[in-house]
Amino acid sequence: MTPQRVTLITLGVANLDTSRSFYAALGWTATQAQEGVVFYQMNGLVLALFGADDLAKDQGRAGATLGTGAMTLAQNFTDTAAVDAAYALALSAGATALKAPEAVFWGGYSGYYADPDGHVWEVAHNPFWPLDADGSLTLP
Amino acid sequence: MTPQRVTLITLGVANLDTSRSFYAALGWTATQAQEGVVFYQMNGLVLALFGADDLAKDQGRAGATLGTGAMTLAQNFTDTAAVDAAYALALSAGATALKAPEAVFWGGYSGYYADPDGHVWEVAHNPFWPLDADGSLTLP
């Protein structure tokens, strides 16, 4: 079997400087930056920004038009005020509003925004899913 | 600032049973399954499968056609044989081959496949990025 894990998330981006500025405005610090690629240390995994054309080529399909939106990266928070703050900060950094945070049917509180390339982030509070001390998530 | 973390990755899928069978064939066990959504415990975060139409609606844009491919989820392994094994297992489970694993310019070994909905996974060995004991990745 293949281990049940994710070690790296790579976002294909139209303009590396634009995307890097967006994530910097959220308060994020790049851990490594090389020619054409930026790496952020996350909670036990790494997030990368990489040119979408380069990503298509790397994936073995140079020239392909890559889509976005069918995958959500979520950040869970310990309370609704932190969700509101994260959403407001993203919009002030230039994110596209998709859904303002609100109470949702499953008993939590959730909003969505899109980054400069259309990659979708959810910001949420789930009272049934407490976070570990380091911000990681272990299902109850 | 917003914490630098990802707690949940949600893949929008056309058919939950098809996707669930695919990931089961990789040897993955669902930790929780509810009506219309399946959760897998990963390394400090959770992977979810959720209907693409439901995801678009949840994102505040019901009816939108969501794209795939511009985001890669990567699994790193400690050797190239494990990369080959993971790639072969994915193809045997019905994945679409994008690029067979091969030695790449940055000194590692990497391949790509797409899951039943076009979500892209990279399987890789990076000799410069050793994995933690639990399979998590901390940048050197």
Tab-separated table of C-alpha atoms in Angstrom:
chain	number	residue	atom	x	y	z
A	1	MET	CA	0.000	0.000	0.000
A	2	THR	CA	0.944	3.645	-0.429
A	3	PRO	CA	1.284	5.587	2.833
A	4	GLN	CA	-1.672	7.825	3.671
A	5	ARG	CA	0.137	11.149	3.637
A	6	VAL	CA	0.701	14.444	1.814
A	7	THR	CA	4.159	15.989	2.023
A	8	LEU	CA	3.996	18.824	-0.513
A	9	ILE	CA	1.196	20.925	-2.029
A	10	THR	CA	2.225	22.835	-5.158
A	11	LEU	CA	0.060	25.695	-6.421
A	12	GLY	CA	0.485	26.561	-10.102
A	13	VAL	CA	0.564	30.362	-10.388
A	14	ALA	CA	0.462	32.864	-13.250
A	15	ASN	CA	2.976	35.256	-11.691
A	16	LEU	CA	5.272	34.192	-8.877
A	17	ASP	CA	5.819	37.741	-7.557
A	18	THR	CA	2.058	38.421	-7.393
A	19	SER	CA	1.410	35.194	-5.522
A	20	ARG	CA	4.351	35.654	-3.223
A	21	SER	CA	3.128	39.144	-2.328
A	22	PHE	CA	-0.345	37.782	-1.611
A	23	TYR	CA	0.917	35.117	0.809
A	24	ALA	CA	3.359	37.583	2.376
A	25	ALA	CA	0.379	39.843	3.086
A	26	LEU	CA	-1.187	36.982	5.067
A	27	GLY	CA	1.940	37.093	7.193
A	28	TRP	CA	3.598	34.019	5.712
A	29	THR	CA	7.356	33.679	5.472
A	30	ALA	CA	9.003	31.729	2.674
A	31	THR	CA	11.359	29.120	4.070
A	32	GLN	CA	13.251	28.619	0.816
A	33	ALA	CA	13.135	30.485	-2.480
A	34	GLN	CA	14.929	29.360	-5.607
A	35	GLU	CA	14.725	30.394	-9.247
A	36	GLY	CA	11.056	29.965	-10.144
A	37	VAL	CA	9.835	28.276	-6.985
A	38	VAL	CA	9.068	29.273	-3.389
A	39	PHE	CA	8.601	26.880	-0.447
A	40	TYR	CA	6.689	27.552	2.792
A	41	GLN	CA	7.069	25.277	5.800
A	42	MET	CA	3.582	24.331	7.006
A	43	ASN	CA	2.429	21.956	9.770
A	44	GLY	CA	4.377	18.815	8.868
A	45	LEU	CA	4.198	19.485	5.140
A	46	VAL	CA	5.323	22.094	2.638
A	47	LEU	CA	3.406	24.489	0.378
A	48	ALA	CA	5.077	25.523	-2.891
A	49	LEU	CA	4.344	28.242	-5.449
A	50	PHE	CA	5.453	27.344	-8.961
A	51	GLY	CA	4.666	28.814	-12.383
A	52	ALA	CA	1.572	27.142	-13.879
A	53	ASP	CA	3.332	26.653	-17.224
A	54	ASP	CA	6.311	25.116	-15.463
A	55	LEU	CA	3.954	22.915	-13.461
A	56	ALA	CA	2.183	21.646	-16.595
A	57	LYS	CA	5.560	20.868	-18.133
A	58	ASP	CA	6.744	19.165	-14.948
A	59	GLN	CA	3.553	17.085	-14.932
A	60	GLY	CA	4.437	15.807	-18.401
A	61	ARG	CA	1.868	17.871	-20.316
A	62	ALA	CA	3.564	21.029	-21.512
A	63	GLY	CA	1.096	23.568	-22.903
A	64	ALA	CA	-1.897	22.180	-21.019
A	65	THR	CA	-4.288	24.700	-19.503
A	66	LEU	CA	-4.649	23.791	-15.857
A	67	GLY	CA	-7.856	24.491	-13.965
A	68	THR	CA	-8.529	25.468	-10.394
A	69	GLY	CA	-11.295	25.363	-7.869
A	70	ALA	CA	-12.118	21.663	-7.514
A	71	MET	CA	-9.735	21.315	-4.611
A	72	THR	CA	-10.002	23.290	-1.403
A	73	LEU	CA	-7.193	23.853	1.045
A	74	ALA	CA	-8.688	24.537	4.448
A	75	GLN	CA	-7.402	26.251	7.511
A	76	ASN	CA	-9.239	25.403	10.712
A	77	PHE	CA	-9.244	27.768	13.664
A	78	THR	CA	-10.115	27.429	17.310
A	79	ASP	CA	-12.839	30.096	17.253
A	80	THR	CA	-15.049	32.057	14.854
A	81	ALA	CA	-13.278	35.379	15.510
A	82	ALA	CA	-10.062	33.884	14.125
A	83	VAL	CA	-11.995	32.751	11.030
A	84	ASP	CA	-13.329	36.267	10.490
A	85	ALA	CA	-9.850	37.748	10.962
A	86	ALA	CA	-8.262	35.342	8.473
A	87	TYR	CA	-10.986	36.014	5.902
A	88	ALA	CA	-10.693	39.795	6.292
A	89	LEU	CA	-6.915	39.642	6.029
A	90	ALA	CA	-7.123	37.571	2.827
A	91	LEU	CA	-9.531	40.054	1.218
A	92	SER	CA	-7.325	42.963	2.236
A	93	ALA	CA	-4.426	41.097	0.589
A	94	GLY	CA	-6.359	40.933	-2.673
A	95	ALA	CA	-8.219	37.614	-2.454
A	96	THR	CA	-11.498	37.160	-4.316
A	97	ALA	CA	-14.416	36.730	-1.913
A	98	LEU	CA	-16.421	33.569	-2.585
A	99	LYS	CA	-18.474	33.198	0.587
A	100	ALA	CA	-18.208	35.312	3.702
A	101	PRO	CA	-17.848	33.231	6.873
A	102	GLU	CA	-21.199	32.183	8.301
A	103	ALA	CA	-22.718	29.507	10.508
A	104	VAL	CA	-23.206	26.376	8.388
A	105	PHE	CA	-25.568	23.429	8.543
A	106	TRP	CA	-23.058	20.962	10.008
A	107	GLY	CA	-22.690	23.081	13.136
A	108	GLY	CA	-19.519	24.952	12.235
A	109	TYR	CA	-18.577	28.339	10.823
A	110	SER	CA	-16.978	28.634	7.401
A	111	GLY	CA	-16.027	30.982	4.573
A	112	TYR	CA	-14.180	30.678	1.268
A	113	TYR	CA	-11.895	32.906	-0.770
A	114	ALA	CA	-9.789	32.431	-3.908
A	115	ASP	CA	-6.127	33.421	-4.177
A	116	PRO	CA	-4.816	35.409	-7.187
A	117	ASP	CA	-4.882	32.287	-9.396
A	118	GLY	CA	-8.249	30.938	-8.275
A	119	HIS	CA	-6.913	28.433	-5.765
A	120	VAL	CA	-9.588	28.094	-3.127
A	121	TRP	CA	-8.997	28.371	0.610
A	122	GLU	CA	-11.615	27.641	3.231
A	123	VAL	CA	-11.343	29.255	6.642
A	124	ALA	CA	-13.378	27.399	9.218
A	125	HIS	CA	-14.107	26.660	12.821
A	126	ASN	CA	-15.347	23.153	13.558
A	127	PRO	CA	-16.357	22.762	17.207
A	128	PHE	CA	-16.289	18.973	16.797
A	129	TRP	CA	-12.673	18.920	15.529
A	130	PRO	CA	-10.328	20.406	18.124
A	131	LEU	CA	-6.874	21.251	16.782
A	132	ASP	CA	-3.654	19.838	18.162
A	133	ALA	CA	-1.337	22.244	19.991
A	134	ASP	CA	0.725	22.755	16.817
A	135	GLY	CA	-2.339	23.477	14.668
A	136	SER	CA	-2.426	20.002	13.138
A	137	LEU	CA	-5.693	18.125	12.814
A	138	THR	CA	-6.329	14.638	14.144
A	139	LEU	CA	-9.842	13.340	13.552
A	140	PRO	CA	-11.649	12.581	16.814
B	1	MET	CA	-1.253	37.160	10.628
B	2	THR	CA	-2.895	33.921	9.590
B	3	PRO	CA	-1.110	30.757	10.784
B	4	GLN	CA	0.984	29.017	8.135
B	5	ARG	CA	-0.882	25.712	8.051
B	6	VAL	CA	-3.243	23.426	6.123
B	7	THR	CA	-5.640	21.297	8.123
B	8	LEU	CA	-7.955	19.867	5.448
B	9	ILE	CA	-7.653	19.193	1.722
B	10	THR	CA	-10.988	18.590	-0.019
B	11	LEU	CA	-11.074	17.001	-3.469
B	12	GLY	CA	-14.227	17.675	-5.490
B	13	VAL	CA	-15.232	14.402	-7.178
B	14	ALA	CA	-17.768	13.395	-9.828
B	15	ASN	CA	-18.721	10.130	-8.146
B	16	LEU	CA	-17.944	9.437	-4.514
B	17	ASP	CA	-18.033	5.636	-4.885
B	18	THR	CA	-15.605	5.704	-7.825
B	19	SER	CA	-13.163	7.923	-5.959
B	20	ARG	CA	-13.492	5.982	-2.754
B	21	SER	CA	-12.723	2.751	-4.611
B	22	PHE	CA	-9.679	4.347	-6.198
B	23	TYR	CA	-8.206	5.457	-2.877
B	24	ALA	CA	-9.130	2.137	-1.265
B	25	ALA	CA	-7.114	0.425	-4.003
B	26	LEU	CA	-4.077	2.454	-2.883
B	27	GLY	CA	-4.591	0.839	0.501
B	28	TRP	CA	-6.127	3.869	2.191
B	29	THR	CA	-8.682	3.538	4.954
B	30	ALA	CA	-11.424	6.093	5.467
B	31	THR	CA	-11.417	7.356	9.029
B	32	GLN	CA	-14.938	8.788	8.876
B	33	ALA	CA	-17.640	8.522	6.243
B	34	GLN	CA	-20.872	10.464	6.330
B	35	GLU	CA	-23.603	11.096	3.786
B	36	GLY	CA	-21.803	12.579	0.796
B	37	VAL	CA	-18.349	13.014	2.310
B	38	VAL	CA	-15.420	10.783	3.283
B	39	PHE	CA	-12.487	11.783	5.511
B	40	TYR	CA	-8.999	10.217	5.575
B	41	GLN	CA	-6.595	10.908	8.422
B	42	MET	CA	-3.252	11.928	6.900
B	43	ASN	CA	-0.016	13.116	8.546
B	44	GLY	CA	-1.322	15.895	10.798
B	45	LEU	CA	-4.071	16.898	8.379
B	46	VAL	CA	-7.158	15.389	6.768
B	47	LEU	CA	-8.034	14.590	3.147
B	48	ALA	CA	-11.721	14.690	2.178
B	49	LEU	CA	-13.647	13.494	-0.874
B	50	PHE	CA	-16.780	15.527	-1.570
B	51	GLY	CA	-19.046	15.799	-4.609
B	52	ALA	CA	-17.807	18.518	-6.976
B	53	ASP	CA	-21.312	19.998	-7.293
B	54	ASP	CA	-21.644	20.028	-3.522
B	55	LEU	CA	-18.223	21.631	-3.252
B	56	ALA	CA	-19.109	24.394	-5.719
B	57	LYS	CA	-22.291	25.061	-3.742
B	58	ASP	CA	-20.376	25.020	-0.460
B	59	GLN	CA	-17.884	27.494	-1.926
B	60	GLY	CA	-20.751	29.897	-2.614
B	61	ARG	CA	-20.888	29.385	-6.382
B	62	ALA	CA	-23.498	26.728	-7.108
B	63	GLY	CA	-23.405	25.554	-10.718
B	64	ALA	CA	-19.805	26.580	-11.313
B	65	THR	CA	-17.616	24.192	-13.294
B	66	LEU	CA	-14.552	23.543	-11.208
B	67	GLY	CA	-11.205	22.768	-12.821
B	68	THR	CA	-8.355	20.543	-11.801
B	69	GLY	CA	-4.665	20.139	-12.423
B	70	ALA	CA	-3.153	23.438	-11.309
B	71	MET	CA	-2.506	22.074	-7.838
B	72	THR	CA	-0.370	19.040	-7.147
B	73	LEU	CA	-0.517	16.968	-3.982
B	74	ALA	CA	2.806	15.237	-3.541
B	75	GLN	CA	3.874	12.192	-1.652
B	76	ASN	CA	7.582	11.981	-0.913
B	77	PHE	CA	9.279	8.652	-0.311
B	78	THR	CA	12.603	7.616	1.163
B	79	ASP	CA	13.801	5.799	-1.982
B	80	THR	CA	13.089	5.505	-5.699
B	81	ALA	CA	11.761	1.948	-5.440
B	82	ALA	CA	8.946	3.192	-3.215
B	83	VAL	CA	8.155	5.875	-5.821
B	84	ASP	CA	7.934	3.237	-8.555
B	85	ALA	CA	5.730	1.048	-6.373
B	86	ALA	CA	3.344	3.894	-5.554
B	87	TYR	CA	3.091	4.913	-9.208
B	88	ALA	CA	2.449	1.335	-10.358
B	89	LEU	CA	-0.177	0.820	-7.672
B	90	ALA	CA	-1.975	4.031	-8.685
B	91	LEU	CA	-2.080	2.987	-12.346
B	92	SER	CA	-3.348	-0.464	-11.395
B	93	ALA	CA	-6.071	1.294	-9.389
B	94	GLY	CA	-7.182	3.200	-12.488
B	95	ALA	CA	-5.152	6.407	-12.352
B	96	THR	CA	-4.282	8.234	-15.570
B	97	ALA	CA	-0.539	8.200	-16.238
B	98	LEU	CA	0.895	11.679	-16.749
B	99	LYS	CA	4.642	11.101	-16.386
B	100	ALA	CA	6.342	7.879	-15.391
B	101	PRO	CA	8.849	8.345	-12.552
B	102	GLU	CA	12.260	9.340	-13.795
B	103	ALA	CA	15.403	11.100	-12.607
B	104	VAL	CA	14.786	14.851	-12.805
B	105	PHE	CA	17.033	17.874	-13.220
B	106	TRP	CA	16.946	18.949	-9.576
B	107	GLY	CA	18.575	15.706	-8.488
B	108	GLY	CA	15.487	13.790	-7.435
B	109	TYR	CA	13.168	11.185	-8.923
B	110	SER	CA	9.553	12.036	-9.714
B	111	GLY	CA	6.399	10.925	-11.525
B	112	TYR	CA	2.835	12.203	-11.835
B	113	TYR	CA	-0.594	10.619	-12.191
B	114	ALA	CA	-4.168	11.923	-12.135
B	115	ASP	CA	-6.927	10.442	-10.012
B	116	PRO	CA	-10.389	9.652	-11.497
B	117	ASP	CA	-11.345	13.356	-11.443
B	118	GLY	CA	-8.072	14.753	-12.741
B	119	HIS	CA	-6.600	15.681	-9.368
B	120	VAL	CA	-2.860	15.413	-9.765
B	121	TRP	CA	-0.573	13.509	-7.429
B	122	GLU	CA	3.199	13.576	-7.624
B	123	VAL	CA	5.211	10.664	-6.259
B	124	ALA	CA	8.796	11.639	-5.588
B	125	HIS	CA	12.061	10.949	-3.872
B	126	ASN	CA	14.096	14.007	-2.925
B	127	PRO	CA	17.507	13.038	-1.521
B	128	PHE	CA	17.895	16.563	-0.120
B	129	TRP	CA	14.640	16.399	1.856
B	130	PRO	CA	14.707	13.544	4.358
B	131	LEU	CA	11.301	12.670	5.816
B	132	ASP	CA	10.496	12.710	9.512
B	133	ALA	CA	9.850	9.366	11.177
B	134	ASP	CA	6.073	9.819	10.764
B	135	GLY	CA	6.355	10.687	7.061
B	136	SER	CA	5.984	14.410	7.619
B	137	LEU	CA	8.248	16.866	5.839
B	138	THR	CA	10.332	19.529	7.549
B	139	LEU	CA	12.449	21.621	5.201
B	140	PRO	CA	16.163	21.283	5.932
